[in-house]
mmCIF file of C-alpha atoms in Angstrom:
data_model
loop_
_atom_site.group_PDB
_atom_site.id
_atom_site.type_symbol
_atom_site.label_atom_id
_atom_site.label_comp_id
_atom_site.label_asym_id
_atom_site.label_seq_id
_atom_site.Cartn_x
_atom_site.Cartn_y
_atom_site.Cartn_z
ATOM 1 C CA MET H 1 64.072 32.265 0.053
ATOM 2 C CA VAL H 2 62.664 32.275 3.601
ATOM 3 C CA SER H 3 59.384 33.878 1.245
ATOM 4 C CA VAL H 4 59.504 30.162 -0.893
ATOM 5 C CA VAL H 5 59.851 28.048 1.789
ATOM 6 C CA LEU H 6 56.660 29.715 3.841
ATOM 7 C CA ARG H 7 55.073 29.179 0.373
ATOM 8 C CA ARG H 8 55.798 25.334 0.655
ATOM 9 C CA LYS H 9 54.730 25.466 3.229
ATOM 10 C CA THR H 10 51.307 27.191 2.833
ATOM 11 C CA TYR H 11 50.924 25.583 -0.322
ATOM 12 C CA PHE H 12 51.509 21.994 1.694
ATOM 13 C CA CYS H 13 49.410 22.382 4.668
ATOM 14 C CA ALA H 14 46.215 23.664 2.118
ATOM 15 C CA PHE H 15 46.620 20.416 0.162
ATOM 16 C CA ALA H 16 46.938 18.226 4.006
ATOM 17 C CA ILE H 17 43.597 20.082 5.043
ATOM 18 C CA LEU H 18 41.763 18.887 2.056
ATOM 19 C CA ALA H 19 43.097 15.690 1.786
ATOM 20 C CA ILE H 20 41.648 15.243 5.158
ATOM 21 C CA LEU H 21 38.651 16.759 4.231
ATOM 22 C CA ALA H 22 38.498 14.259 1.546
ATOM 23 C CA THR H 23 39.259 10.918 3.449
ATOM 24 C CA VAL H 24 37.054 12.244 5.906
ATOM 25 C CA MET H 25 34.074 12.794 3.619
ATOM 26 C CA VAL H 26 34.572 9.219 1.935
ATOM 27 C CA TRP H 27 34.489 7.047 5.105
ATOM 28 C CA SER H 28 31.050 9.022 6.527
ATOM 29 C CA SER H 29 29.718 8.084 3.548
ATOM 30 C CA ILE H 30 31.096 4.137 3.370
ATOM 31 C CA ALA H 31 30.028 4.168 7.070
ATOM 32 C CA GLU H 32 26.726 5.360 6.364
ATOM 33 C CA ALA H 33 26.340 2.987 3.410
ATOM 34 C CA GLN H 34 27.288 0.321 5.761
ATOM 35 C CA GLN H 35 24.798 1.223 8.154
ATOM 36 C CA PHE H 36 21.913 0.256 5.839
ATOM 37 C CA GLN H 37 21.082 -3.503 5.030
ATOM 38 C CA ARG H 38 19.435 -3.407 1.974
ATOM 39 C CA SER H 39 16.060 -5.191 1.307
ATOM 40 C CA GLN H 40 15.620 -8.335 -0.670
ATOM 41 C CA THR H 41 12.392 -7.289 -2.095
ATOM 42 C CA PRO H 42 10.982 -3.097 -3.576
ATOM 43 C CA ILE H 43 9.640 -0.612 -0.998
ATOM 44 C CA TYR H 44 5.612 -1.754 -1.125
ATOM 45 C CA GLY H 45 3.325 0.608 -1.788
ATOM 46 C CA ARG H 46 2.350 3.267 0.930
ATOM 47 C CA TYR H 47 -1.504 3.162 -0.452
ATOM 48 C CA PRO H 48 -3.010 -0.117 1.850
ATOM 49 C CA GLY H 49 -4.457 -2.299 -0.286
ATOM 50 C CA GLY H 50 -8.468 -2.606 0.774
ATOM 51 C CA HIS H 51 -9.339 0.199 2.204
ATOM 52 C CA THR H 52 -12.151 1.393 -0.023
ATOM 53 C CA GLY H 53 -13.797 -2.242 0.457
ATOM 54 C CA LEU H 54 -17.686 -2.576 -1.085
ATOM 55 C CA ARG H 55 -18.725 0.811 -2.944
ATOM 56 C CA GLY H 56 -15.565 2.312 -2.628
ATOM 57 C CA GLY H 57 -16.227 3.973 -5.411
ATOM 58 C CA ALA H 58 -20.553 5.502 -4.287
ATOM 59 C CA THR H 59 -21.222 8.984 -4.503
ATOM 60 C CA PRO H 60 -23.240 9.777 -1.377
ATOM 61 C CA ASN H 61 -26.931 10.585 -1.608
ATOM 62 C CA GLU H 62 -26.527 14.857 0.257
ATOM 63 C CA GLU H 63 -24.203 16.792 0.253
ATOM 64 C CA GLY H 64 -21.867 17.176 3.641
ATOM 65 C CA LEU H 65 -19.416 15.685 5.678
ATOM 66 C CA GLY H 66 -18.167 12.504 6.563
ATOM 67 C CA TYR H 67 -16.354 11.288 9.726
ATOM 68 C CA PHE H 68 -14.057 7.681 9.165
ATOM 69 C CA LEU H 69 -12.326 5.686 12.170
ATOM 70 C CA PHE H 70 -10.756 2.474 10.829
ATOM 71 C CA ASN H 71 -8.541 -0.391 12.614
ATOM 72 C CA ARG H 72 -5.975 -2.115 10.365
ATOM 73 C CA PHE H 73 -4.286 -5.652 12.016
ATOM 74 C CA HIS H 74 -1.754 -6.333 9.157
ATOM 75 C CA SER H 75 -0.478 -9.867 9.600
ATOM 76 C CA ASP H 76 2.876 -11.425 7.717
ATOM 77 C CA SER H 77 3.868 -15.064 7.024
ATOM 78 C CA SER H 78 6.106 -16.016 4.461
ATOM 79 C CA LEU H 79 8.303 -13.584 1.789
ATOM 80 C CA LYS H 80 7.620 -14.372 -1.888
ATOM 81 C CA GLY H 81 10.195 -14.405 -3.995
ATOM 82 C CA ALA H 82 10.201 -12.778 -8.214
ATOM 83 C CA ASN H 83 8.977 -16.617 -9.365
ATOM 84 C CA GLY H 84 6.174 -16.491 -5.941
ATOM 85 C CA GLN H 85 8.674 -19.125 -4.172
ATOM 86 C CA THR H 86 9.094 -18.464 -1.017
ATOM 87 C CA LEU H 87 11.758 -16.985 0.513
ATOM 88 C CA ALA H 88 11.352 -17.271 4.706
ATOM 89 C CA ASN H 89 8.289 -17.628 6.863
ATOM 90 C CA LEU H 90 7.966 -14.388 8.790
ATOM 91 C CA GLN H 91 5.821 -13.535 11.681
ATOM 92 C CA GLY H 92 5.684 -9.476 11.893
ATOM 93 C CA GLY H 93 2.890 -7.711 11.477
ATOM 94 C CA SER H 94 0.892 -3.745 12.237
ATOM 95 C CA TYR H 95 -1.781 -1.630 13.777
ATOM 96 C CA THR H 96 -2.572 1.028 12.249
ATOM 97 C CA LEU H 97 -5.444 3.430 13.230
ATOM 98 C CA THR H 98 -6.632 5.890 11.180
ATOM 99 C CA ASN H 99 -8.554 8.598 11.396
ATOM 100 C CA GLY H 100 -10.221 10.745 8.454
ATOM 101 C CA ILE H 101 -12.901 13.730 7.077
ATOM 102 C CA GLU H 102 -15.392 13.374 4.024
ATOM 103 C CA TYR H 103 -16.774 16.737 3.009
ATOM 104 C CA ILE H 104 -18.824 16.936 -0.138
ATOM 105 C CA SER H 105 -20.021 20.200 -1.058
ATOM 106 C CA LYS H 106 -23.009 21.480 -2.946
ATOM 107 C CA TYR H 107 -20.218 23.142 -5.923
ATOM 108 C CA GLU H 108 -20.033 21.129 -9.156
ATOM 109 C CA VAL H 109 -17.078 21.007 -11.800
ATOM 110 C CA LEU H 110 -17.915 18.866 -14.833
ATOM 111 C CA GLY H 111 -21.157 18.013 -13.399
ATOM 112 C CA MET H 112 -19.562 16.337 -10.635
ATOM 113 C CA LYS H 113 -19.360 17.546 -6.956
ATOM 114 C CA TYR H 114 -16.515 18.996 -5.507
ATOM 115 C CA ALA H 115 -14.980 17.378 -2.172
ATOM 116 C CA PHE H 116 -12.179 16.680 -0.444
ATOM 117 C CA PHE H 117 -11.101 13.990 2.125
ATOM 118 C CA ALA H 118 -7.831 13.333 4.169
ATOM 119 C CA ALA H 119 -6.623 10.805 6.759
ATOM 120 C CA VAL H 120 -4.818 10.661 9.787
ATOM 121 C CA PRO H 121 -2.531 7.211 10.204
ATOM 122 C CA MET H 122 -1.129 6.159 13.275
ATOM 123 C CA ILE H 123 1.326 3.140 13.437
ATOM 124 C CA HIS H 124 2.020 0.864 16.331
ATOM 125 C CA GLY H 125 4.849 -1.111 15.299
ATOM 126 C CA ALA H 126 7.464 0.474 12.706
ATOM 127 C CA LEU H 127 8.042 0.198 8.991
ATOM 128 C CA ASN H 128 11.727 -0.927 8.186
ATOM 129 C CA ARG H 129 13.205 -2.275 4.902
ATOM 130 C CA GLU H 130 15.948 -4.565 6.694
ATOM 131 C CA ASP H 131 13.677 -8.361 7.392
ATOM 132 C CA GLY H 132 11.869 -7.868 3.614
ATOM 133 C CA THR H 133 8.549 -6.427 4.740
ATOM 134 C CA ASN H 134 9.098 -2.950 5.541
ATOM 135 C CA SER H 135 6.977 -4.728 8.182
ATOM 136 C CA GLN H 136 7.555 -5.380 11.677
ATOM 137 C CA PHE H 137 5.705 -5.169 14.848
ATOM 138 C CA GLN H 138 7.485 -3.482 17.605
ATOM 139 C CA SER H 139 5.661 -2.945 21.336
ATOM 140 C CA SER H 140 6.487 1.178 21.081
ATOM 141 C CA GLY H 141 2.991 2.626 20.653
ATOM 142 C CA LEU H 142 1.019 4.434 18.903
ATOM 143 C CA GLY H 143 3.030 7.273 16.098
ATOM 144 C CA LEU H 144 2.148 9.845 13.592
ATOM 145 C CA SER H 145 2.831 8.118 10.314
ATOM 146 C CA ASP H 146 2.657 9.537 6.499
ATOM 147 C CA ILE H 147 -1.224 11.412 6.466
ATOM 148 C CA ILE H 148 -2.671 11.493 3.161
ATOM 149 C CA VAL H 149 -4.625 14.823 1.523
ATOM 150 C CA VAL H 150 -6.889 14.646 -1.495
ATOM 151 C CA PRO H 151 -8.087 18.959 -1.989
ATOM 152 C CA LEU H 152 -9.495 17.513 -5.495
ATOM 153 C CA MET H 153 -12.060 14.867 -6.087
ATOM 154 C CA LEU H 154 -14.675 15.128 -8.288
ATOM 155 C CA MET H 155 -17.833 12.926 -8.034
ATOM 156 C CA GLY H 156 -21.205 12.323 -9.812
ATOM 157 C CA LYS H 157 -23.958 9.884 -10.916
ATOM 158 C CA SER H 158 -26.004 8.976 -13.108
ATOM 159 C CA LYS H 159 -29.065 6.390 -13.511
ATOM 160 C CA HIS H 160 -26.625 3.196 -13.295
ATOM 161 C CA PHE H 161 -23.824 4.381 -12.125
ATOM 162 C CA ASP H 162 -21.611 6.017 -9.508
ATOM 163 C CA TYR H 163 -18.302 7.452 -10.680
ATOM 164 C CA GLN H 164 -15.033 9.745 -9.171
ATOM 165 C CA ILE H 165 -12.260 11.244 -9.872
ATOM 166 C CA GLY H 166 -9.271 12.331 -7.989
ATOM 167 C CA VAL H 167 -5.599 13.393 -6.814
ATOM 168 C CA GLY H 168 -3.553 13.795 -3.315
ATOM 169 C CA ASN H 169 -0.235 13.511 -1.683
ATOM 170 C CA PHE H 170 0.997 11.058 1.057
ATOM 171 C CA PHE H 171 3.175 13.702 3.303
ATOM 172 C CA PRO H 172 6.390 12.450 4.434
ATOM 173 C CA THR H 173 4.850 13.668 8.541
ATOM 174 C CA GLY H 174 5.546 9.869 9.872
ATOM 175 C CA SER H 175 9.311 9.988 11.604
ATOM 176 C CA TYR H 176 11.893 8.330 9.064
ATOM 177 C CA THR H 177 15.968 7.708 9.890
ATOM 178 C CA ALA H 178 17.574 5.638 6.895
ATOM 179 C CA GLY H 179 18.255 2.632 8.151
ATOM 180 C CA ALA H 180 16.227 2.795 11.844
ATOM 181 C CA THR H 181 14.502 -0.033 12.984
ATOM 182 C CA LEU H 182 11.542 2.149 14.354
ATOM 183 C CA ASN H 183 10.252 4.161 11.654
ATOM 184 C CA ARG H 184 6.887 5.661 11.000
ATOM 185 C CA GLY H 185 6.791 6.334 7.490
ATOM 186 C CA TYR H 186 8.530 6.450 4.646
ATOM 187 C CA GLY H 187 11.320 9.512 4.481
ATOM 188 C CA TYR H 188 9.911 10.473 0.835
ATOM 189 C CA TRP H 189 6.640 12.757 -0.871
ATOM 190 C CA GLU H 190 4.294 11.010 -2.961
ATOM 191 C CA ILE H 191 1.100 11.771 -4.971
ATOM 192 C CA PHE H 192 -1.525 9.388 -6.281
ATOM 193 C CA TYR H 193 -4.282 9.651 -8.958
ATOM 194 C CA SER H 194 -7.985 7.924 -8.233
ATOM 195 C CA VAL H 195 -10.719 7.023 -10.890
ATOM 196 C CA GLY H 196 -13.302 5.008 -9.443
ATOM 197 C CA GLY H 197 -17.293 3.930 -9.349
ATOM 198 C CA VAL H 198 -19.958 1.700 -9.115
ATOM 199 C CA TYR H 199 -22.304 -0.197 -11.747
ATOM 200 C CA TYR H 200 -25.974 -0.527 -10.600
ATOM 201 C CA PRO H 201 -27.635 -3.243 -12.715
ATOM 202 C CA SER H 202 -30.682 -3.264 -11.637
ATOM 203 C CA GLY H 203 -30.752 0.783 -11.504
ATOM 204 C CA ASP H 204 -31.954 0.607 -8.114
ATOM 205 C CA ARG H 205 -28.929 1.323 -5.213
ATOM 206 C CA LYS H 206 -30.754 -1.022 -2.651
ATOM 207 C CA GLY H 207 -29.957 -4.018 -5.126
ATOM 208 C CA PHE H 208 -27.067 -5.815 -6.438
ATOM 209 C CA GLY H 209 -23.793 -3.527 -6.717
ATOM 210 C CA ILE H 210 -20.083 -3.814 -8.866
ATOM 211 C CA SER H 211 -17.470 -0.977 -7.575
ATOM 212 C CA ALA H 212 -13.397 -0.820 -8.324
ATOM 213 C CA VAL H 213 -11.185 2.319 -6.980
ATOM 214 C CA THR H 214 -8.014 2.529 -9.405
ATOM 215 C CA ARG H 215 -4.900 4.359 -7.665
ATOM 216 C CA VAL H 216 -1.501 5.547 -9.285
ATOM 217 C CA GLU H 217 1.028 5.918 -7.147
ATOM 218 C CA GLN H 218 3.615 8.566 -7.919
ATOM 219 C CA ASN H 219 7.070 8.131 -5.394
ATOM 220 C CA PHE H 220 9.573 11.121 -5.592
ATOM 221 C CA LYS H 221 13.104 9.791 -4.181
ATOM 222 C CA GLN H 222 13.639 8.564 -0.881
ATOM 223 C CA PRO H 223 16.006 10.655 1.806
ATOM 224 C CA GLY H 224 19.097 9.458 2.710
ATOM 225 C CA THR H 225 19.050 6.222 0.853
ATOM 226 C CA ASN H 226 19.438 7.359 -2.803
ATOM 227 C CA ILE H 227 16.730 5.150 -3.347
ATOM 228 C CA GLN H 228 13.836 6.075 -6.106
ATOM 229 C CA PRO H 229 10.558 3.740 -5.594
ATOM 230 C CA GLY H 230 9.274 2.214 -8.696
ATOM 231 C CA ASP H 231 5.210 3.204 -9.156
ATOM 232 C CA SER H 232 2.361 1.349 -8.572
ATOM 233 C CA LEU H 233 -1.144 0.455 -8.923
ATOM 234 C CA THR H 234 -3.790 -0.813 -6.743
ATOM 235 C CA VAL H 235 -7.080 -1.998 -7.610
ATOM 236 C CA ASP H 236 -9.976 -2.208 -4.660
ATOM 237 C CA PHE H 237 -12.555 -4.042 -5.868
ATOM 238 C CA GLY H 238 -16.450 -5.220 -5.145
ATOM 239 C CA ILE H 239 -19.606 -6.851 -5.492
ATOM 240 C CA ASP H 240 -22.807 -6.912 -3.048
ATOM 241 C CA HIS H 241 -26.172 -6.579 -2.333
ATOM 242 C CA PRO H 242 -27.712 -5.082 0.691
ATOM 243 C CA ILE H 243 -30.418 -7.256 2.893
ATOM 244 C CA ALA H 244 -32.580 -4.753 4.546
ATOM 245 C CA PHE H 245 -34.842 -5.468 7.707
ATOM 246 C CA GLY H 246 -37.350 -3.685 10.570
ATOM 247 C CA ALA H 247 -39.482 -1.368 10.336
ATOM 248 C CA ASN H 248 -39.005 0.742 7.644
ATOM 249 C CA HIS H 249 -35.858 -0.795 6.701
ATOM 250 C CA LYS H 250 -34.490 0.550 10.030
ATOM 251 C CA TYR H 251 -31.309 -2.269 9.707
ATOM 252 C CA ILE H 252 -29.418 -2.581 6.458
ATOM 253 C CA PHE H 253 -26.534 -5.858 6.389
ATOM 254 C CA ASP H 254 -24.610 -4.311 3.001
ATOM 255 C CA VAL H 255 -23.553 -8.150 2.453
ATOM 256 C CA GLY H 256 -20.069 -8.879 -0.786
ATOM 257 C CA LEU H 257 -17.017 -10.060 -1.942
ATOM 258 C CA THR H 258 -13.812 -7.690 -1.722
ATOM 259 C CA GLY H 259 -10.894 -7.766 -2.108
ATOM 260 C CA TYR H 260 -7.597 -5.794 -4.225
ATOM 261 C CA TRP H 261 -4.917 -6.097 -7.190
ATOM 262 C CA GLN H 262 -1.893 -4.321 -6.318
ATOM 263 C CA ASN H 263 1.313 -3.929 -8.911
ATOM 264 C CA GLN H 264 4.626 -2.472 -9.350
ATOM 265 C CA PHE H 265 4.865 -0.650 -13.060
ATOM 266 C CA THR H 266 8.503 0.973 -12.825
ATOM 267 C CA ARG H 267 11.534 -0.376 -11.092
ATOM 268 C CA GLU H 268 13.578 0.959 -7.678
ATOM 269 C CA SER H 269 16.242 2.266 -8.677
ATOM 270 C CA GLY H 270 19.722 3.588 -6.755
ATOM 271 C CA ALA H 271 22.822 2.859 -4.576
ATOM 272 C CA ASN H 272 20.756 1.533 -2.304
ATOM 273 C CA ALA H 273 17.723 -0.700 -3.891
ATOM 274 C CA ALA H 274 16.296 -3.695 -3.408
ATOM 275 C CA LEU H 275 18.328 -7.045 -3.892
ATOM 276 C CA ASP H 276 15.973 -7.915 -6.138
ATOM 277 C CA THR H 277 14.133 -4.490 -8.047
ATOM 278 C CA THR H 278 11.732 -7.198 -9.857
ATOM 279 C CA PRO H 279 7.902 -5.314 -9.478
ATOM 280 C CA TYR H 280 6.294 -6.616 -7.147
ATOM 281 C CA ARG H 281 2.766 -8.768 -7.172
ATOM 282 C CA MET H 282 -0.267 -8.832 -4.476
ATOM 283 C CA LEU H 283 -3.801 -10.045 -4.637
ATOM 284 C CA ALA H 284 -6.643 -10.328 -2.113
ATOM 285 C CA LEU H 285 -9.696 -11.132 -0.876
ATOM 286 C CA GLY H 286 -12.523 -11.780 1.504
ATOM 287 C CA PRO H 287 -15.419 -11.360 2.557
ATOM 288 C CA GLU H 288 -17.102 -7.998 4.131
ATOM 289 C CA ILE H 289 -20.318 -6.759 6.292
ATOM 290 C CA ASP H 290 -21.856 -3.805 6.369
ATOM 291 C CA TRP H 291 -24.475 -2.672 9.535
ATOM 292 C CA ILE H 292 -25.945 0.173 7.762
ATOM 293 C CA LEU H 293 -27.881 2.790 10.449
ATOM 294 C CA PRO H 294 -30.247 4.828 8.649
ATOM 295 C CA SER H 295 -31.788 6.875 11.435
ATOM 296 C CA TYR H 296 -28.397 7.236 13.135
ATOM 297 C CA GLU H 297 -26.756 8.521 9.792
ATOM 298 C CA SER H 298 -23.998 5.875 11.134
ATOM 299 C CA LYS H 299 -22.270 2.268 9.507
ATOM 300 C CA PHE H 300 -19.709 -0.598 11.165
ATOM 301 C CA VAL H 301 -17.914 -2.535 8.836
ATOM 302 C CA ILE H 302 -16.356 -5.565 9.190
ATOM 303 C CA ARG H 303 -13.446 -6.520 5.824
ATOM 304 C CA PRO H 304 -10.486 -9.676 6.369
ATOM 305 C CA GLN H 305 -8.740 -10.025 3.562
ATOM 306 C CA TRP H 306 -6.537 -12.746 2.441
ATOM 307 C CA GLU H 307 -3.620 -11.788 0.344
ATOM 308 C CA PHE H 308 -2.469 -14.848 -2.407
ATOM 309 C CA ALA H 309 -0.975 -15.165 -5.541
ATOM 310 C CA ALA H 310 2.408 -12.678 -3.916
ATOM 311 C CA ARG H 311 5.611 -11.759 -6.087
ATOM 312 C CA ASN H 312 8.806 -10.747 -4.597
ATOM 313 C CA ALA H 313 6.551 -8.773 -1.495
ATOM 314 C CA ALA H 314 5.611 -9.880 1.985
ATOM 315 C CA GLN H 315 1.686 -12.022 1.742
ATOM 316 C CA GLY H 316 -0.377 -12.219 4.516
ATOM 317 C CA ALA H 317 -3.464 -10.645 5.721
ATOM 318 C CA THR H 318 -5.661 -8.268 6.761
ATOM 319 C CA PHE H 319 -8.537 -7.586 9.346
ATOM 320 C CA TRP H 320 -10.486 -4.341 8.977
ATOM 321 C CA LEU H 321 -12.897 -3.353 11.544
ATOM 322 C CA GLY H 322 -14.176 0.788 10.578
ATOM 323 C CA PHE H 323 -16.820 3.291 11.194
ATOM 324 C CA ILE H 324 -18.378 5.511 9.516
ATOM 325 C CA HIS H 325 -20.451 9.068 10.054
ATOM 326 C CA MET H 326 -22.011 11.054 6.916
ATOM 327 C CA PHE H 327 -23.513 13.490 9.006
ATOM 328 C CA GLY H 328 -26.442 13.078 6.333
ATOM 329 C CA ASN H 329 -27.627 10.270 4.884
ATOM 330 C CA ILE H 330 -25.418 7.582 4.967
ATOM 331 C CA PHE H 331 -27.611 4.806 2.297
#
């Protein structure tokens, strides 16, 4: 009889412990879900549209190492709905400082030169979803964001064309916590694929150039939110004509019009997906002036771009200020 009572007590204690554990797990999951606020719009593409600008798909004349530094100032003026209607007026913004290298080797694959690319972005502010823009400026100092590495890039050229293809990764190196107010990264992995080129109508690379670079972003699940970001496509484009000054063309100004088109082509999904998962869209246009110093193998870039026709995304403006040094013939 005593053994039966002890056995019943043992079963009861075990059942009580399991019930307590289940209750704790349920309440912790509810608390986590309540802590994370769903965004009005989907997670925006990680690749910053407009980055390449004039002759973004060009193949350098010589092999060697190149270094670049870009300052990117972005402001959000309004949040647009799926039909382009204004949902809210915004005053958000961000600043990103990106250092990177590009190496073009003498080795060829399929008749194209093998190249390597890597960039380290530092962001001032935060990347959030709670305000519906995924971007909020805070006085927080510069912090490491998500590093990009392109281990495979092939570049070629013909009389009228430069062309390139590549595949790379965004690494989740920026600080990220689901629901946090100061995220420097997105927390998930991404593979992206690119193809681009420049067309020279006259065959003279010191004449008119029409360029385009297309990138497809394949995103993986974001930890802590159960969100599967949608995949997106970005096309950077530009048209330009260099203007030479001074003896022996000591100074060259490359002047033209740049822009980009960005569009999500798969919907965001998951328990904490955006309130409206309609694929977003964005277009932008603006002038660009590049001051090229061939004798110094360097180039300075000024590129403002204004966004318009946004759908289910924050709309604003971007100002790029860049410096490029090629350690070889830059033009």
